[in-house]
Coordinates of C-alpha atoms in Angstrom, one line a residue:
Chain A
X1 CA 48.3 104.9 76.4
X2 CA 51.1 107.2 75.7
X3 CA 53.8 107.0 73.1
X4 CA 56.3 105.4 75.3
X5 CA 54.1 103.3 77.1
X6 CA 52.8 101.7 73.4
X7 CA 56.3 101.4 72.5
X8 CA 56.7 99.4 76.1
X9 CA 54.6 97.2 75.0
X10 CA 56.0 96.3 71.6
X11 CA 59.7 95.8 73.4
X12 CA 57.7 93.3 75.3
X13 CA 55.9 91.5 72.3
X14 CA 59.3 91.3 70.5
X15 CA 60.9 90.0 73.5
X16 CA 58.4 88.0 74.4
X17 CA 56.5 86.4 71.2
X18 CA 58.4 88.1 68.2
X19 CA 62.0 86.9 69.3
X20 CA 61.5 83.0 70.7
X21 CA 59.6 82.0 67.6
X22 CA 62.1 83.0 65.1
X23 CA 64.5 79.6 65.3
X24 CA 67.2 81.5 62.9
X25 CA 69.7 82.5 64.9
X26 CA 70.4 86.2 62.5
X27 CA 66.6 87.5 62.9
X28 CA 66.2 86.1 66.3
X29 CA 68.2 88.2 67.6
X30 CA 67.4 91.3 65.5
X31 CA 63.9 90.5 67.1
X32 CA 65.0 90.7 70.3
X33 CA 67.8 93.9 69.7
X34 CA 64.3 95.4 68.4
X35 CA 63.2 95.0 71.6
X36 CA 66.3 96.8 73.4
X37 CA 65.6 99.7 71.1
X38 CA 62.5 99.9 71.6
X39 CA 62.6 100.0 75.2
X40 CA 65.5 102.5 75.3
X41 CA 63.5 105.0 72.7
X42 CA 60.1 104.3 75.1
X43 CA 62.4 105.7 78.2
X44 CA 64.2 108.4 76.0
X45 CA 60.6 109.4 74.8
X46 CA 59.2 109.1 78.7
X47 CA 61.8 111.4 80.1
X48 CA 62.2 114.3 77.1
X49 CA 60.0 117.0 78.5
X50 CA 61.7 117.1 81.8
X51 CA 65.0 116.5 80.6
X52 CA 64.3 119.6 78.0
X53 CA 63.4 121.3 80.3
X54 CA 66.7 120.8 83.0
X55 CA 69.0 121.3 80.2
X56 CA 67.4 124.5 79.0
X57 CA 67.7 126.1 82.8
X58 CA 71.3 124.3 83.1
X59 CA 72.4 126.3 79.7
X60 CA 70.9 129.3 80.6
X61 CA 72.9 129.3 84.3
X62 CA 76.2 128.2 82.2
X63 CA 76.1 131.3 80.1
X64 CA 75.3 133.3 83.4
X65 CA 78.2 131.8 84.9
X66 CA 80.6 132.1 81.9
X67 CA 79.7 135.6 81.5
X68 CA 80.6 136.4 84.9
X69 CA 83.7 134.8 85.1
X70 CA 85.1 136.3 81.2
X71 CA 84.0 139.6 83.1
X72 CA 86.9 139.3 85.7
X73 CA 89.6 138.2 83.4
X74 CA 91.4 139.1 80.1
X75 CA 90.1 136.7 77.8
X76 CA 91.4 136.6 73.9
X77 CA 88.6 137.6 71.7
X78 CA 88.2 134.5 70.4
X79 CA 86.5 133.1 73.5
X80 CA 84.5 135.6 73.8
X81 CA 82.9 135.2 70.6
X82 CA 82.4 132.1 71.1
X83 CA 80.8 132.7 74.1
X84 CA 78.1 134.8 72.6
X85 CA 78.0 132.1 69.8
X86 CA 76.8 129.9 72.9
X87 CA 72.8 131.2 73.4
X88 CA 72.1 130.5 70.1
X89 CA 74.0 127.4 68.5
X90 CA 72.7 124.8 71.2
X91 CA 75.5 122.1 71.6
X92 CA 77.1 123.0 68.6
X93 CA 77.8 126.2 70.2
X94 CA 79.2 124.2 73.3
X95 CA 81.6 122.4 70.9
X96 CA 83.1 126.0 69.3
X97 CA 83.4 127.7 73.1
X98 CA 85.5 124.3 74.3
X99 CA 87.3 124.5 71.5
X100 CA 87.9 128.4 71.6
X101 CA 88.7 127.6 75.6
X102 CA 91.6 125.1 74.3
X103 CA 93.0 127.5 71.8
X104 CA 93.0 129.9 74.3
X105 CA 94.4 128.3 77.2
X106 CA 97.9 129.7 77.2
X107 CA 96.5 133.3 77.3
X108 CA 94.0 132.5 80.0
X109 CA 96.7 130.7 82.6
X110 CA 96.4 127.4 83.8
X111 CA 93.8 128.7 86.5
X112 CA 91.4 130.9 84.3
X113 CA 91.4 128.0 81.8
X114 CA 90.8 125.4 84.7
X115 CA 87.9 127.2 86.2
X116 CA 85.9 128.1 83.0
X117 CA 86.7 124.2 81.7
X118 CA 85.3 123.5 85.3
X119 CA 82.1 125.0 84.7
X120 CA 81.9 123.7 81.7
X121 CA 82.5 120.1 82.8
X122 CA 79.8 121.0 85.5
X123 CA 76.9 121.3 83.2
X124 CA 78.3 118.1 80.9
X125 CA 78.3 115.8 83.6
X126 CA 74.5 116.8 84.7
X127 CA 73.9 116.7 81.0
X128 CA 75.5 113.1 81.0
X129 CA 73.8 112.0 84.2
X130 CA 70.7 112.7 82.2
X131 CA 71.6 110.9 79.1
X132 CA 72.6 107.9 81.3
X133 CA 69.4 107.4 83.0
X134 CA 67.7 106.0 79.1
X135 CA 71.1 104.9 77.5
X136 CA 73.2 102.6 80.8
Chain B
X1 CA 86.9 88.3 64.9
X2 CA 84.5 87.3 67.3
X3 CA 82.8 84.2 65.6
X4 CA 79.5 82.9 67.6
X5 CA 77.2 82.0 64.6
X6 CA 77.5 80.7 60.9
X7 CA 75.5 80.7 58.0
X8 CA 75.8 79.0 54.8
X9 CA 77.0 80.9 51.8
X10 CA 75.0 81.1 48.5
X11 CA 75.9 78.9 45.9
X12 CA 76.4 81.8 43.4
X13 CA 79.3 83.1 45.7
X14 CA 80.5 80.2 46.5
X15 CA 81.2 78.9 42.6
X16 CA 82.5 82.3 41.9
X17 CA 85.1 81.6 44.7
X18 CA 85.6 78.5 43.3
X19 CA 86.4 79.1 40.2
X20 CA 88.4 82.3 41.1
X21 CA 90.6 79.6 43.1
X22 CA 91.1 77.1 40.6
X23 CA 92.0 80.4 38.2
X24 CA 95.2 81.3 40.5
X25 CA 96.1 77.6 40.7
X26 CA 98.1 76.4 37.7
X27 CA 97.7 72.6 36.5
X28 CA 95.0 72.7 39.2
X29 CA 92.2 70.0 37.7
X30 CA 88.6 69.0 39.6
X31 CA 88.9 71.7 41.8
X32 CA 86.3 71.3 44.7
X33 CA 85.5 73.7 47.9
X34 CA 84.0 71.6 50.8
X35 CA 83.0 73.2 53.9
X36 CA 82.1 76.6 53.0
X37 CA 80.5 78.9 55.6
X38 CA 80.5 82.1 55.7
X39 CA 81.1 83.5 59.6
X40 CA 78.7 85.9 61.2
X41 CA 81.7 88.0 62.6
X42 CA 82.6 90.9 64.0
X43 CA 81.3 94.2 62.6
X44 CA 83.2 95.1 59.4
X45 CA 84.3 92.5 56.7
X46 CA 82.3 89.5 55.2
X47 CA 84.4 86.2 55.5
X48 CA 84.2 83.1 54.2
X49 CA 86.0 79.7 55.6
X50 CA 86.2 76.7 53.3
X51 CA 88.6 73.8 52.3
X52 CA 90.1 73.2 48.7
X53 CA 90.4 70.0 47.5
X54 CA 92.1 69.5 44.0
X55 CA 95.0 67.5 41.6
X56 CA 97.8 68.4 40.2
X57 CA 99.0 65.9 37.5
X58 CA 97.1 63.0 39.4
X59 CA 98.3 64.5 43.4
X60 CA 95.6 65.2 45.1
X61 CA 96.4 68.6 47.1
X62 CA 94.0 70.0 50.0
X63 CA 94.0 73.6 51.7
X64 CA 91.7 75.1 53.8
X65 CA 91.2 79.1 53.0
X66 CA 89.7 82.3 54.6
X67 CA 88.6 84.8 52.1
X68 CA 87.8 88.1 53.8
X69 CA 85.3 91.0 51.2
X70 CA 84.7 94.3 51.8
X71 CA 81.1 94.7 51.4
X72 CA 81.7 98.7 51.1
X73 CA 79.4 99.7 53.9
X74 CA 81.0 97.9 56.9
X75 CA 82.5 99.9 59.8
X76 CA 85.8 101.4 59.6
X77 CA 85.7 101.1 56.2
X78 CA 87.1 104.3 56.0
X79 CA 89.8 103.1 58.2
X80 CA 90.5 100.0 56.5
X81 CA 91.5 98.9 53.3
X82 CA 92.3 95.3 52.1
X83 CA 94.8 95.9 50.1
X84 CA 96.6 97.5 52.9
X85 CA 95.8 94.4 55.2
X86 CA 97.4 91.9 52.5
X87 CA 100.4 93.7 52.5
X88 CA 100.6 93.8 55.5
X89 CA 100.1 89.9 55.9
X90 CA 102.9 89.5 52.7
X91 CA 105.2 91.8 55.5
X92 CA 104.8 89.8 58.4
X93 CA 104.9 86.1 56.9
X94 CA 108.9 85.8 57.0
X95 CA 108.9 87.3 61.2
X96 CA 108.1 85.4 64.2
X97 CA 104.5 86.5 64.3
X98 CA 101.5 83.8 64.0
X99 CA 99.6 85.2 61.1
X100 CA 97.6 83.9 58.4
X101 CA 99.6 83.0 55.4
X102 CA 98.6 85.4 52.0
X103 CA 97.6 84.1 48.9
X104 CA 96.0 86.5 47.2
X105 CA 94.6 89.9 47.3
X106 CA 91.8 91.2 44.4
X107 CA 90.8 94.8 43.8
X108 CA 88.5 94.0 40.5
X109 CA 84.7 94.0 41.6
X110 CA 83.9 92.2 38.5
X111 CA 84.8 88.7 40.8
X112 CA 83.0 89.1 43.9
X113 CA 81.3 92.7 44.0
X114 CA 83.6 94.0 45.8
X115 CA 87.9 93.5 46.7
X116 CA 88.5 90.7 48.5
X117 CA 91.8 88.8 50.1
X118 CA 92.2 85.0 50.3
X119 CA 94.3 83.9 52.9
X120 CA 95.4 80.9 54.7
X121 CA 92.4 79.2 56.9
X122 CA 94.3 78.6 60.4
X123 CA 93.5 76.0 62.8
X124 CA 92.2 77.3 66.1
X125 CA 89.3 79.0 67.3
X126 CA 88.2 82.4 68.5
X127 CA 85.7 82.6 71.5
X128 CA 83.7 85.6 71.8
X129 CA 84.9 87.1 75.2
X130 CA 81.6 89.1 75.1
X131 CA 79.8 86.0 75.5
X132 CA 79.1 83.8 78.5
X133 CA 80.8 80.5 76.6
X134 CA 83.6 82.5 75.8
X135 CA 84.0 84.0 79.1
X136 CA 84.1 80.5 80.6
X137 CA 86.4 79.4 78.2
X138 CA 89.1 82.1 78.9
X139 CA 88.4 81.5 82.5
X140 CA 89.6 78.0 82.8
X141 CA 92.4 78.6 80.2
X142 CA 93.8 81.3 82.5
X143 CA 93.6 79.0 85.5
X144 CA 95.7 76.1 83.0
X145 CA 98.4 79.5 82.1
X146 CA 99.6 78.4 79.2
X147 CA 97.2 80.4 76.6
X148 CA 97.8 84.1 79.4
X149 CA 101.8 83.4 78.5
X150 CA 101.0 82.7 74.6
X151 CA 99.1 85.9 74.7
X152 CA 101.9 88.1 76.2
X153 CA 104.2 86.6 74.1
X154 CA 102.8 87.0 71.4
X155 CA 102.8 90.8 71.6
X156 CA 106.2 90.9 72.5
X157 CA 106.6 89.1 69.1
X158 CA 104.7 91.6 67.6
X159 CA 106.3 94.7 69.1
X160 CA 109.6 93.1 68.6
X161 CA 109.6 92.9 64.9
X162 CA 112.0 94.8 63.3
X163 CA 109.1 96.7 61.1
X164 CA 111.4 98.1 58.4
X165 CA 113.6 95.0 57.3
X166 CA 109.8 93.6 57.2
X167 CA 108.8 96.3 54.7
X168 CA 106.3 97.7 57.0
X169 CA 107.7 101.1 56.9
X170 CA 104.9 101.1 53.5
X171 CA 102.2 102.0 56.6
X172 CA 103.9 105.8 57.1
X173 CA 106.7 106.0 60.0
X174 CA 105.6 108.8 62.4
X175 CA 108.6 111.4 63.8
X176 CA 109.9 109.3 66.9
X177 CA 110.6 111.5 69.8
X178 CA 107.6 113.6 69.2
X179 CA 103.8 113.5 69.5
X180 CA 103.5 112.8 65.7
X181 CA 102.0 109.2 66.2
X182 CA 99.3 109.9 68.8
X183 CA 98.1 113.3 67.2
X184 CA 97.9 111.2 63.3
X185 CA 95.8 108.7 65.5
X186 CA 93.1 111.5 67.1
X187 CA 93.2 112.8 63.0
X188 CA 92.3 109.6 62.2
X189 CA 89.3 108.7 64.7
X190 CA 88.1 112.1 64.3
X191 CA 87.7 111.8 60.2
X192 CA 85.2 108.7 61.4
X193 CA 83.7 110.7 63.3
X194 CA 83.3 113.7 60.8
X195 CA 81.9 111.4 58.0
X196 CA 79.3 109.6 61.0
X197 CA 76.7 112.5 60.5
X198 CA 76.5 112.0 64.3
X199 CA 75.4 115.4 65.6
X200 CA 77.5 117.9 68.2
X201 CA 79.0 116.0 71.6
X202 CA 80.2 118.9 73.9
X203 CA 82.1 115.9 75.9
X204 CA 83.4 114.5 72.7
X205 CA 84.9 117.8 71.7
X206 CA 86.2 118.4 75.7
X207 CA 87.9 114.8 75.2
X208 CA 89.4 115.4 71.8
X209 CA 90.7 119.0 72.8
X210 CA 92.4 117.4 75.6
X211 CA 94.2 114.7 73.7
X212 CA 95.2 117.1 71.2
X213 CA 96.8 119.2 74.1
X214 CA 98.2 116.2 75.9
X215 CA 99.7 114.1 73.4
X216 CA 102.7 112.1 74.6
X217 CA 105.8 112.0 72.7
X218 CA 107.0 108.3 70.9
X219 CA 110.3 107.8 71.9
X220 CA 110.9 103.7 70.2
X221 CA 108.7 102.9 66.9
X222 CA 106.9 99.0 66.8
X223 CA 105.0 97.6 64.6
X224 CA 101.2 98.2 66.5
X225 CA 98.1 95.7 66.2
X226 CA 95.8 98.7 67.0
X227 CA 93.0 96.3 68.6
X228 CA 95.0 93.5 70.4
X229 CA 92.5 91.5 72.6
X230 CA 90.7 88.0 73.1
X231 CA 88.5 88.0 70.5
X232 CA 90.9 89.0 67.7
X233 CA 93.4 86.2 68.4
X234 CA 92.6 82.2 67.0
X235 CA 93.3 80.1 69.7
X236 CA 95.0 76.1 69.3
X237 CA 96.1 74.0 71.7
X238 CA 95.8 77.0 74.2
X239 CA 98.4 78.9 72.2
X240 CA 97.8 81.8 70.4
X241 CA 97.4 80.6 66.3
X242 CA 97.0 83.5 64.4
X243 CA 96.8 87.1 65.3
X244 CA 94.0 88.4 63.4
X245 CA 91.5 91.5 62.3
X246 CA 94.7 93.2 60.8
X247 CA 92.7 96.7 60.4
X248 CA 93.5 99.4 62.5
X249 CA 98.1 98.6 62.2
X250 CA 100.3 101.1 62.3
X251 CA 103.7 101.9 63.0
X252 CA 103.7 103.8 66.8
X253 CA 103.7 103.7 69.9
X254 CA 103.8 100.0 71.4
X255 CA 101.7 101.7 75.0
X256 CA 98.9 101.8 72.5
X257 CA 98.6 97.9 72.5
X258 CA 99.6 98.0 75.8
X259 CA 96.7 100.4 77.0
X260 CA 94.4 98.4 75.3
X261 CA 95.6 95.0 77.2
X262 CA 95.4 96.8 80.6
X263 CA 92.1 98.5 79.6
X264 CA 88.9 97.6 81.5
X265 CA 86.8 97.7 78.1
X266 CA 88.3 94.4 77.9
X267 CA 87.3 92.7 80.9
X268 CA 84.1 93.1 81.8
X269 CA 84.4 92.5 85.5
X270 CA 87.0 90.6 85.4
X271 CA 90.7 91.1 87.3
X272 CA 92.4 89.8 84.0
X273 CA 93.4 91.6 81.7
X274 CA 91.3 90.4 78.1
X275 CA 89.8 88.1 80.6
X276 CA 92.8 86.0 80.8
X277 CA 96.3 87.2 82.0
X278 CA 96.8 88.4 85.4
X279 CA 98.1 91.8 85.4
X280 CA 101.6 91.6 87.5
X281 CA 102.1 88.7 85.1
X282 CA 102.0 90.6 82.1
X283 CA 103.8 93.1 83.4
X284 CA 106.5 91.2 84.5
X285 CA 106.9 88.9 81.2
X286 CA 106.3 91.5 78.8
X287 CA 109.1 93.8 80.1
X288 CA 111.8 90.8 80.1
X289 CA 110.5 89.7 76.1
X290 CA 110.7 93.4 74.8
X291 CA 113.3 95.5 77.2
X292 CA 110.0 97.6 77.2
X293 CA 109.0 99.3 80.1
X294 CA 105.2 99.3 80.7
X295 CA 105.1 103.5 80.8
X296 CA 101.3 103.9 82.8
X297 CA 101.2 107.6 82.1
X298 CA 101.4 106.7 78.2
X299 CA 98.7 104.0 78.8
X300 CA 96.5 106.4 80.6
X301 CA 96.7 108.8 77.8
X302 CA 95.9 106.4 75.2
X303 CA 92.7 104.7 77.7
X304 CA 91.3 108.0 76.8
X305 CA 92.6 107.6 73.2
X306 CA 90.6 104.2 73.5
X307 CA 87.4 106.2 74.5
X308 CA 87.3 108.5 71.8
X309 CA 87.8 105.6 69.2
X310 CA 84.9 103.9 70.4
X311 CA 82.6 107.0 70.5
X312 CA 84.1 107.1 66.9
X313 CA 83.1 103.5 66.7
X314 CA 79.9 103.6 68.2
X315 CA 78.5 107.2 66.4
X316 CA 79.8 105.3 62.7
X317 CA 77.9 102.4 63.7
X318 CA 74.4 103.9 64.3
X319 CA 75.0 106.1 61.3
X320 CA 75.4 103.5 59.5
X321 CA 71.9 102.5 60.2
X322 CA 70.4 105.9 60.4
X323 CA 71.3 106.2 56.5
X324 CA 70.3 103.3 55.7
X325 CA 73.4 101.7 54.4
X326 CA 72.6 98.9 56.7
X327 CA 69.7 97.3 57.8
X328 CA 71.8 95.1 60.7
X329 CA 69.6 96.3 64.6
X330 CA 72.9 96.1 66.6
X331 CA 73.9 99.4 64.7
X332 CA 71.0 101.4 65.5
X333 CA 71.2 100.0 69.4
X334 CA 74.7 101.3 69.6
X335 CA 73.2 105.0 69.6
X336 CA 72.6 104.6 73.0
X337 CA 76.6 103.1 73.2
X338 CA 77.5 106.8 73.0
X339 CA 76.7 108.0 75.9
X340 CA 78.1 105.2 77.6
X341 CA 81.6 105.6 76.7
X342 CA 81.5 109.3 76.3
X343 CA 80.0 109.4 80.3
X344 CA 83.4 107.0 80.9
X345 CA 85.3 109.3 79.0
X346 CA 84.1 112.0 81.3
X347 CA 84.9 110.2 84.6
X348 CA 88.6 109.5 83.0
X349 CA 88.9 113.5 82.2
X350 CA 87.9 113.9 86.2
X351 CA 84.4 114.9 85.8

């Protein structure tokens, strides 16, 4: 049995044993949220490897794509140390180089700023596709 | 407040109450509470409804109170504060506005544990729109039209109050004609957010960026609920009673009730707007009650506004939880609420 699949089975226990015998209304249903937890962490758990993996080769294309793009414009030096800030700091990182992309955006021009926010909105929404398939 | 359960309070609390009341009223003899329950509601203060029955040289006197505490952990507690909220109810007892009459506010947590306010106990109730008896409930009163009219009016009232003669002005009067009031309100969610311990949200920070760069300038002040909905209104008679959860007021913009009516995080599913009030309706009477014209690029902006407050929301609760400053399940399910609204959020932005 693996992790997720023994934590499958307690979101059913709770939801099915745990939760109707408790006749107070409080922990009855803090017996059966237990079990809505518990599923959502068993799915999380279920899909982390591939999901890790995705977001790793999703990153590593965003910074080849960033890269290529600051290449062909004038970019305030801000951005670009953000964007070497980027391989390292994960989604922190992210955060600073949207940030840096905001603060920047009168220097860049309404279409240098849309098409690096574009890519980055790119990667996000796959990101958030992936987050949605454990957390809707 | 959305009240679906009750459970009784502890006899310790509830003699401490009583003899707090009996304390604040004079020639008050044989003071007794009857009725006392405390309200599983909502998600940040603890509240208590009872009735006080007592003499007063041999005339028997009854009144039925709502004490609200502030059990220090609750959400937006950072937000909220009571002693802000009882001034605010002292302000808005001589206006128009159906609110819950003051009595008295204590900051000493030698009484209780913790500050508390003891207001007036209103009749009505307050159906949980999130629930399927409360759904139903706002259902048939929509198809009766007397509570969606109470409900429009209502706000009008609210936005219509003349916020300085009312002493409001204490709340801090953002610079009208400039983006002052909606940048103070992204400061504001994004301090909840700072103190959640939640970690980085690329899509959080795209969202805030973008309401920091497209904040829309105030042109007319109101007086602003902040969370105007079903669910935060006591219901009589299908008229609107009491206008309450008085947390999250400020002086600003009145599109940022107005978003909120005409949001869909209302209505689950729903055509009306809080489950109740059909849109060209509320349109239509709220214009001719305020001289306000419903401005739907100033709504749009503050949808997203909406969004980020209840990532804000959402990222509080389950830190809540995480640290163990409460032991309540529904705040360590709303981790997954993040996503949710941020993945809204995202599909708002265009992406």
């Amino acid at each position: 049995m693996t992790p997720s699949d023994l934590l499958e089975r307690m979101a059913a226990t709770f939801k099915g044993e745990v939760g109707p015998a408790i006749e107070a209304d409080y922990p009855r249903t803090q017996a059966f949220l237990s079990a809505v937890v518990l599923q959502k962490l068993a799915a999380q758990l279920r899909l982390a490897e591939a999901h890790g993996e995705a977001e790793a080769v999703e990153r590593q294309a965003l910074r080849r794509d960033l890269e290529s793009m600051l290449r062909e414009i004038e970019a305030p030096q801000t951005l670009r140390d953000a964007f070497l800030a980027l391989a390292e700091n994960g989604d922190d990182g992210l955060c600073r180089f949207i940030e840096a992309l905001y603060g920047a955006r009168e220097e860049l021009g309404a279409a240098h700023f849309e098409a690096l926010l574009g890519r980055v909105r790119q990667t996000m929404r796959r990101t958030l596709d992936r987050r949605m398939e454990y957390a809707s | 407040m959305s009240a679906d359960s009750t459970a009784p309070a502890s006899n310790e609390i509830a003699e401490r109450i009583r003899t707090y009341i009996e304390g604040k009223l004079p020639g008050a003899q044989g003071l007794q509470l009857q009725d006392m329950e405390r309200i599983a509601v909502g998600w940040s203060h603890e509240t208590w409804l009872f009735d006080a029955h007592w003499s007063v040289a041999g005339e028997q006197r009854t009144q039925g109170f709502c004490l609200r505490r502030d059990p220090g952990n609750a959400l937006l507690r950072e937000l909220s504060d009571l002693g802000d909220q009882f001034g605010v109810l002292q302000c808005l007892e001589p206006t128009a506005l159906q609110a819950p009459k003051p009595f008295w506010y204590e900051a000493d947590h030698a009484v209780l544990g913790a500050p508390f306010i003891v207001m007036e106990k209103v009749p009505g109730t307050c159906p949980n729109p999130w629930g399927r008896e409360g759904r139903a409930f706002y259902e048939a009163a929509a198809g009766r039209g007397v509570l969606p009219a109470s409900f429009t009016d209502t706000l009008a009232t609210l936005h219509n109050i003349d916020w300085r003669q009312a002493g409001l002005d204490f709340l801090g009067v953002p610079a009208a004609g400039t983006p002052e009031f909606a940048l103070g309100e992204v400061r504001k969610w994004r301090r909840l957010i700072d103190a959640s311990g939640h970690g980085p949200e690329p899509v959080l920070t795209d969202l805030i960026c973008w309401l920091e760069a497209n904040a829309p300038r105030t042109e007319r002040l109101c007086f602003v609920h902040g969370a105007y909905r079903t669910g935060n209104l006591l219901i009589d008679d299908d008229r609107i009673s009491a206008v309450l959860d008085w947390e999250l007021q400020t002086i600003g913009d009145p599109m940022y009730d107005v978003a909120y009516v005409l949001s869909d995080l209302n209505r689950e599913g729903s055509e009306l707007l809080s489950n109740l009030v059909p849109r060209d309706e509320f349109y239509r009477r709220y214009e001719a009650a305020t001289g306000i014209e419903i401005d739907e690029d100033a709504c749009r902006y503050y949808q997203l506004l909406y969004a980020m407050r209840s990532a804000a929301f959402w990222m509080s609760a389950s830190g809540l939880y995480a640290e163990g400053r409460s032991d309540d399940i529904r705040l360590a399910r709303t981790a997954w609420s993040v996503p949710v609204v941020l993945e809204r959020a995202a599909r708002d932005l265009g992406f």
